[in-house]
Coordinates of C-alpha atoms and ligand atoms in Angstrom, one line a residue:
X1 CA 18.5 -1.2 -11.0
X2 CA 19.3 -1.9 -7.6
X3 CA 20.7 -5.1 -6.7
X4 CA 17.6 -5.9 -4.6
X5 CA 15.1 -5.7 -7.2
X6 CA 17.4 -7.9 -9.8
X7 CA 17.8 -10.3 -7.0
X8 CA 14.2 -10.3 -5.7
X9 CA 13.3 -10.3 -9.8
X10 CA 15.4 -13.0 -10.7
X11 CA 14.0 -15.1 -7.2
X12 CA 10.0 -14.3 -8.5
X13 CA 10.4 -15.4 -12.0
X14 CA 12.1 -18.6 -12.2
X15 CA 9.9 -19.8 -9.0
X16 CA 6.6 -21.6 -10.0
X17 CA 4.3 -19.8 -10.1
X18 CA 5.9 -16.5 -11.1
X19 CA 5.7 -13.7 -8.9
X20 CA 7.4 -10.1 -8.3
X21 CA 7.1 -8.6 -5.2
X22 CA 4.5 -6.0 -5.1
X23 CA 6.4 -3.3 -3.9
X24 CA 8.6 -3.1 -6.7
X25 CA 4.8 -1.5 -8.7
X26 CA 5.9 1.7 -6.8
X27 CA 8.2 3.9 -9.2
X28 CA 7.4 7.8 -10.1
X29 CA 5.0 5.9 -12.7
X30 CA 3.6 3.7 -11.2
X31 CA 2.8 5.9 -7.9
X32 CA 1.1 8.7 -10.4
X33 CA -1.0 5.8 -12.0
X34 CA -2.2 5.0 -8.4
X35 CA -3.2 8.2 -7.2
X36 CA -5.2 8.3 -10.7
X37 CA -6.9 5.2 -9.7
X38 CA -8.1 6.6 -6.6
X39 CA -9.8 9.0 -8.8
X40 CA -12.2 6.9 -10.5
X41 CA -15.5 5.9 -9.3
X42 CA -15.0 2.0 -9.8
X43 CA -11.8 2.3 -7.1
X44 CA -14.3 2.0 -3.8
X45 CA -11.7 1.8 -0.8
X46 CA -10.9 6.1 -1.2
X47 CA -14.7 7.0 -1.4
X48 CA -15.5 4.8 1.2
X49 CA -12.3 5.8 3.9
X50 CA -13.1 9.1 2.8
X51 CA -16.6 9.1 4.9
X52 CA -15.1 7.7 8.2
X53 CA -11.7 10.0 8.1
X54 CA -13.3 13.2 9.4
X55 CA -14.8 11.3 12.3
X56 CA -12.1 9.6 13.3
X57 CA -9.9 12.7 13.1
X58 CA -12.0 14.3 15.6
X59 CA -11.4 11.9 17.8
X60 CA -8.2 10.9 17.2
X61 CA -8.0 15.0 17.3
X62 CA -9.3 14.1 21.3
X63 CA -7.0 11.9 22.5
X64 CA -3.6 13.6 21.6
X65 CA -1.7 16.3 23.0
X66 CA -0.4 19.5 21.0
X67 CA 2.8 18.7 19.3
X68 CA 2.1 15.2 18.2
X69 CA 4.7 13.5 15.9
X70 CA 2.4 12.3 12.7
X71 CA 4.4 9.3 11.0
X72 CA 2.6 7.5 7.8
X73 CA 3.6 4.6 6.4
X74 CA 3.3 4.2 2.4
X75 CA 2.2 8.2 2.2
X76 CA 1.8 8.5 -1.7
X77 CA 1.0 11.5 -2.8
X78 CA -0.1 13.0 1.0
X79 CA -3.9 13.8 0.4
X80 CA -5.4 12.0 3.2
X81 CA -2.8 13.2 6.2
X82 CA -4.4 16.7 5.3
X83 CA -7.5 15.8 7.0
X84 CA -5.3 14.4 10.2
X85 CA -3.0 17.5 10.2
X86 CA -6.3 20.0 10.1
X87 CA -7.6 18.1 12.9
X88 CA -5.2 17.6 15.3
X89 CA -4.2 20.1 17.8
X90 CA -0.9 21.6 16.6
X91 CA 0.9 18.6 14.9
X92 CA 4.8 19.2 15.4
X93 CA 6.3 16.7 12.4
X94 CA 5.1 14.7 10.2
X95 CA 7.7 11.8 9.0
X96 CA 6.1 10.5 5.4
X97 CA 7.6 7.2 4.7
X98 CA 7.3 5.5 1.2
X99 CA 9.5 3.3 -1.1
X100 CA 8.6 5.4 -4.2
X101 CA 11.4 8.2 -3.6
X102 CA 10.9 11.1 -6.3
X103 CA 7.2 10.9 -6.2
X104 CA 7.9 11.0 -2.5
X105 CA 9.9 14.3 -2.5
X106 CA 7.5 15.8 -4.8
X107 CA 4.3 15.1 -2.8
X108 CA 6.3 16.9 0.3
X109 CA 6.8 19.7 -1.6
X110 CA 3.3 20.2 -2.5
X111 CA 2.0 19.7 1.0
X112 CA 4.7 21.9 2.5
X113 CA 3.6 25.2 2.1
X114 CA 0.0 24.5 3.5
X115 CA 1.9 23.8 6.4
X116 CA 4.5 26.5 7.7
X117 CA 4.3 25.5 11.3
X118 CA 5.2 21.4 10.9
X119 CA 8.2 20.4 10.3
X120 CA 8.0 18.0 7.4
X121 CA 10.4 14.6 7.2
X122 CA 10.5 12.5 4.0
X123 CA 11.6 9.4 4.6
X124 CA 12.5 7.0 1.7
X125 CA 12.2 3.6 3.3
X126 CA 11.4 0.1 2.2
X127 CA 8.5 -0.6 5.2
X128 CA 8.7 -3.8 5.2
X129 CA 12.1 -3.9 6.6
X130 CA 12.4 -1.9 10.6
X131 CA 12.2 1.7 9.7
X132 CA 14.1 4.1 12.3
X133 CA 11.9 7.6 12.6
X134 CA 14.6 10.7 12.1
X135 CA 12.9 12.3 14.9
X136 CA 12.6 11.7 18.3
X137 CA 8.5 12.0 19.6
X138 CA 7.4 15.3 19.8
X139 CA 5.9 16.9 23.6
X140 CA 2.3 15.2 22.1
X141 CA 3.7 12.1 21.3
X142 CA 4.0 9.8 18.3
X143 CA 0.7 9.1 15.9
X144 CA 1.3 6.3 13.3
X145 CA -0.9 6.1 10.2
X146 CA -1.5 3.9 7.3
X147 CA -4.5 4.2 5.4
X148 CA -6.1 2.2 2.8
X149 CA -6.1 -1.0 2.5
X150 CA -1.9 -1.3 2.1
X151 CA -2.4 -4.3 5.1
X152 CA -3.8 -6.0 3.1
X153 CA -1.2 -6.5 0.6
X154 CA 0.9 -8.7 3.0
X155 CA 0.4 -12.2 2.7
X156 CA -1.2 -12.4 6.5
X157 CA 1.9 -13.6 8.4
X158 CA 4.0 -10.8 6.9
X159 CA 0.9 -8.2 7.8
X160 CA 1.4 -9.3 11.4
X161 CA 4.9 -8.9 11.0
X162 CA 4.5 -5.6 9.7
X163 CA 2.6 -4.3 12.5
X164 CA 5.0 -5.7 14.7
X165 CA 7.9 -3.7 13.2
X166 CA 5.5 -0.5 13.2
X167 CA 5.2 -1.0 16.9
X168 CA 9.1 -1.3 17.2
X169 CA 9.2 2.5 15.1
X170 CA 6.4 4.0 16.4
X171 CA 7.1 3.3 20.2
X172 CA 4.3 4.0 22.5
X173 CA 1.7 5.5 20.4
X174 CA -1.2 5.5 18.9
X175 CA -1.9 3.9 15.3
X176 CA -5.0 4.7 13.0
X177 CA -5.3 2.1 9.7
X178 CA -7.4 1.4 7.2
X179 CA -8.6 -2.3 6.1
X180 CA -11.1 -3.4 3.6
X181 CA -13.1 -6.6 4.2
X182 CA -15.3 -6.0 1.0
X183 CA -16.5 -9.4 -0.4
X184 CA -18.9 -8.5 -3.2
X185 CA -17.3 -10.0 -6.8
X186 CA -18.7 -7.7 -9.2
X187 CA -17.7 -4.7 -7.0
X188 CA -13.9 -6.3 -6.2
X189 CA -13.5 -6.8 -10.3
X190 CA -14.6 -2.9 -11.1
X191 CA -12.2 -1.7 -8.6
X192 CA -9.2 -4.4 -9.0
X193 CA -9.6 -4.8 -12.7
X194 CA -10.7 -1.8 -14.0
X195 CA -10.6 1.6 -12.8
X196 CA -10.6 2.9 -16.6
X197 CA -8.1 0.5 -17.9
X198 CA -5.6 2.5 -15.2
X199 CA -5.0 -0.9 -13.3
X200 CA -3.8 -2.7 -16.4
X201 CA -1.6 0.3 -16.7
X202 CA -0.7 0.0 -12.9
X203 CA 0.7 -3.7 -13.3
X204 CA 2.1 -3.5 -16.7
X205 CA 4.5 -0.9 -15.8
X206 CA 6.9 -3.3 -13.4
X207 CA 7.3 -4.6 -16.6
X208 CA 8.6 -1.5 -18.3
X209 CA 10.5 -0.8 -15.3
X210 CA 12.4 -4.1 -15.2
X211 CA 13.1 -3.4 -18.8
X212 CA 14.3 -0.1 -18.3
X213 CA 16.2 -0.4 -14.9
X214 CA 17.6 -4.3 -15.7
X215 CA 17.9 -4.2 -19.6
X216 CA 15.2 -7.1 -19.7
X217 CA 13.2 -7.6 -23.0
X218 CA 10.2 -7.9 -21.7
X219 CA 7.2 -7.3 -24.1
X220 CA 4.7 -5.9 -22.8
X221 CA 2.0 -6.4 -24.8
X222 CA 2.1 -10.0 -24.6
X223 CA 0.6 -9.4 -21.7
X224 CA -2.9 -8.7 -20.4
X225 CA -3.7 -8.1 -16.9
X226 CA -6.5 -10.3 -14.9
X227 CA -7.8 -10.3 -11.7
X228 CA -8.8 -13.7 -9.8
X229 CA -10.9 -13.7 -6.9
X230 CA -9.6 -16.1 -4.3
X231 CA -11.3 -17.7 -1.1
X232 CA -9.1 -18.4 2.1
X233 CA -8.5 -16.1 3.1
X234 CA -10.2 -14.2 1.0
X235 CA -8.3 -11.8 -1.7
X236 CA -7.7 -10.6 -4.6
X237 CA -4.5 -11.4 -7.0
X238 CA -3.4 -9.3 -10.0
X239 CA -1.8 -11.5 -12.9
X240 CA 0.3 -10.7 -16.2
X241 CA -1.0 -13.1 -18.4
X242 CA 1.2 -14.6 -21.6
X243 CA -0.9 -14.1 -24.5
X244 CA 1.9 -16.3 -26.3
X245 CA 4.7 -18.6 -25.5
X246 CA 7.5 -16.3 -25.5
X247 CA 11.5 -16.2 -23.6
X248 CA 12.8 -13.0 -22.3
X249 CA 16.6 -11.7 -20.6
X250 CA 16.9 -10.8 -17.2
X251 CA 20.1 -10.4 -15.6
X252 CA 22.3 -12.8 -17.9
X253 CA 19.0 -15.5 -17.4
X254 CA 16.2 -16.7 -19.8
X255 CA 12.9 -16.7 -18.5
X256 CA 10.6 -18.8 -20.5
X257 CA 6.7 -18.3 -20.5
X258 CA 4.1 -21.1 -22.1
X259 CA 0.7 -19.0 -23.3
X260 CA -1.4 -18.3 -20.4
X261 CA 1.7 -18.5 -18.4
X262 CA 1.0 -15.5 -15.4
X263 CA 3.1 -13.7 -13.3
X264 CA 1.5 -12.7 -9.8
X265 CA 2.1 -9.1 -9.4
X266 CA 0.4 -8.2 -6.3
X267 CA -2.3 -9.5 -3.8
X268 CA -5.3 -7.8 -1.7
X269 CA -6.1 -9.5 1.6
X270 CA -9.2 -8.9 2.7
X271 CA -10.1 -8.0 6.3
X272 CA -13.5 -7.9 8.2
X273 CA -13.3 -5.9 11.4
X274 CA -12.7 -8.8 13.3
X275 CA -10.2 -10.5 11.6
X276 CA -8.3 -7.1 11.3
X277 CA -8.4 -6.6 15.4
X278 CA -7.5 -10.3 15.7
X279 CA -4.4 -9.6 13.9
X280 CA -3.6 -6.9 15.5
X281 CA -4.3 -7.8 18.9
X282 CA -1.4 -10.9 18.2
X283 CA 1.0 -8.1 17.0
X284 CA 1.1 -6.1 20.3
X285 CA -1.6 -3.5 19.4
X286 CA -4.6 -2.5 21.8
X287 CA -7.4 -2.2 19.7
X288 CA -9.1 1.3 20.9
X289 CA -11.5 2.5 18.9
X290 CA -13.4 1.3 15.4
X291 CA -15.0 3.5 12.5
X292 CA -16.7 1.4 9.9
X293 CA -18.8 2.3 6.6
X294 CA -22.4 0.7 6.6
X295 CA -22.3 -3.0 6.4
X296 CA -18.9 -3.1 7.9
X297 CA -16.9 -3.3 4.7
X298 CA -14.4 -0.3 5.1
X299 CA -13.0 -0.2 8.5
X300 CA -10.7 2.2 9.9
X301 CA -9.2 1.4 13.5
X302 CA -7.4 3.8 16.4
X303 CA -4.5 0.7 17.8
X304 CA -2.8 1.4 20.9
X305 CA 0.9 0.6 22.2
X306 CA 2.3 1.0 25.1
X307 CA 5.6 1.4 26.6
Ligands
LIG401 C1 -1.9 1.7 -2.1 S1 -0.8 3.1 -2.0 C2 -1.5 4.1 -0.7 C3 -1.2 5.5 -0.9 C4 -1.9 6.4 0.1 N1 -1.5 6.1 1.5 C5 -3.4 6.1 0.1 O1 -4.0 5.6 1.0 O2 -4.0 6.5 -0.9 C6 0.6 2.4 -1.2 C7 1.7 3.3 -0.9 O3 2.7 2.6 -0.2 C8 4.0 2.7 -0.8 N2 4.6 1.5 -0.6 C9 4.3 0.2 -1.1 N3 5.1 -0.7 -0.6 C10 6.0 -0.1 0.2 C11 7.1 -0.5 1.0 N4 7.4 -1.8 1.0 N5 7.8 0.4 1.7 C12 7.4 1.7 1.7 N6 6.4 2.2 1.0 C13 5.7 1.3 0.2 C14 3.7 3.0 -2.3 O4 4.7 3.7 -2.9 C15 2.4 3.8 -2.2 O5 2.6 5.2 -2.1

């Protein structure tokens, strides 16, 4: 286990409420459980980005030179970037960043050989810390992407903060990313909290990761994942729920749980298309262009920095 994820571990669960950081969901697991999710039909946000990508590949496709620099943050397993790289006139690089390091590599590998003429550039980086890009911009320029609706897992403040730091990689350039400002309960608890029992999966598994990468007892089936719908600012939070009182080790500590006890795994911020431009207006981005599914739930916007 690395020190961080004892440290920011041992911070989460002895604070009230419990939390563990959210990014700490992404091992080789956890990241093949994901990309499963985005499979089923009750997981919206892929289906829905999935109708505005084409389109805003053309045009992204418009506005940048040959040779561009591609760089997305929080890649996974590289499906979507296909549909940037076929578009875009000659890509030179594309720098895949993601915290998740051997599902990282593996995705690259994959993606690779479709790709003889780009160069490609894993990058195993924590993004929510300033990232340095291995490469300096190619002749077309530098195009950031982060699709999805990653924002929205920052508590707002640190969303902004992220963008900022994006700016500070990406240098003048442009930035297309995702956000999701869907409201509708029934819809939010199909995708959030179930996805064929995969999301339950999803959380649970920070548990068997602590246990396997800490030596923490955890058991994990006093535990049942729930989902709770939360107004302002609107979001979604995913919980480990105690079925029973119960004490576990972690890291030479006890951490005691009464029943019904949770521990807040990870969070969903929800963003309408103005509240996303809002934010990233304060960040330093240009907002330049805006694709959005019917009703304006799924948006997916073209930012713009300059020098
Ligand atoms: C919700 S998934 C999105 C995957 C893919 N981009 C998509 O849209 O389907 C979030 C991705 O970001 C990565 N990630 C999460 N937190 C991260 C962090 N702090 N630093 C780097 N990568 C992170 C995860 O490993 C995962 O691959």
């Amino acid at each position: 286990m690395s020190d961080a994820f004892l440290r920011d571990a041992l911070a989460g669960l002895t604070a009230v409420p419990k939390t563990l950081p959210g990014k700490y969901l992404w091992d080789e697991t956890g990241s093949d459980l994901f990309d499963r999710i985005c499979h089923t039909d009750d997981y919206y946000p892929t289906a829905q980005e999935a109708t505005l990508l084409p389109r805003a590949a053309a045009a992204v496709a418009r506005d940048v030179a040959p040779g561009v620099t591609v760089v997305e943050f929080g890649s996974g397993a590289s499906r979507k970037i296909r549909t940037l790289l076929d578009a875009l006139p000659s890509p030179s690089t594309y720098v895949a960043i993601d915290i998740s390091g051997d599902y990282l590599e593996a995705a690259i590998r994959r993606l690779a050989p479709d790709y003889p003429g780009i160069a490609m550039m894993p990058v195993c980086a924590d993004y929510s810390k300033p990232v340095r890009l291995p490469v300096a911009a190619g002749p077309g320029g530098i195009l950031g992407f982060y699709p999805g609706t990653s924002i929205g897992n920052f508590e707002p403040r640190e969303a902004a903060l992220f963008l900022d730091r994006a700016r500070a990689t990406l240098g003048p350039s442009l930035f297309l990313v995702g956000a999701d400002g869907t409201s509708d309960p029934e819809r939010l608890q199909r995708a959030y909290g179930g996805a064929d029992g995969l999301m339950a999966a999803f959380h649970g598994n920070i548990l068997t990761r602590l246990n396997r990468e800490s030596g923490a007892d955890f058991d994990r089936d006093n535990f049942r994942h729930e989902i709770r719908l939360c107004p302002d600012p609107l979001r979604v939070e995913a919980h480990l729920v105690a079925i029973r009182p119960a004490t576990y080790r972690l890291g030479g500590h006890t951490i005691a749980f009464s029943a019904g006890e949770s521990i807040r795994t990870d969070t969903s911020h929800k963003y309408t298309a103005d509240a996303f431009r809002t934010l990233a207006t304060a960040s330093g981005w240009r907002p330049r262009a805006l694709w959005q599914t019917e009703g304006g739930r799924f948006t997916l916007h073209l930012l713009q920095a300059e020098g």
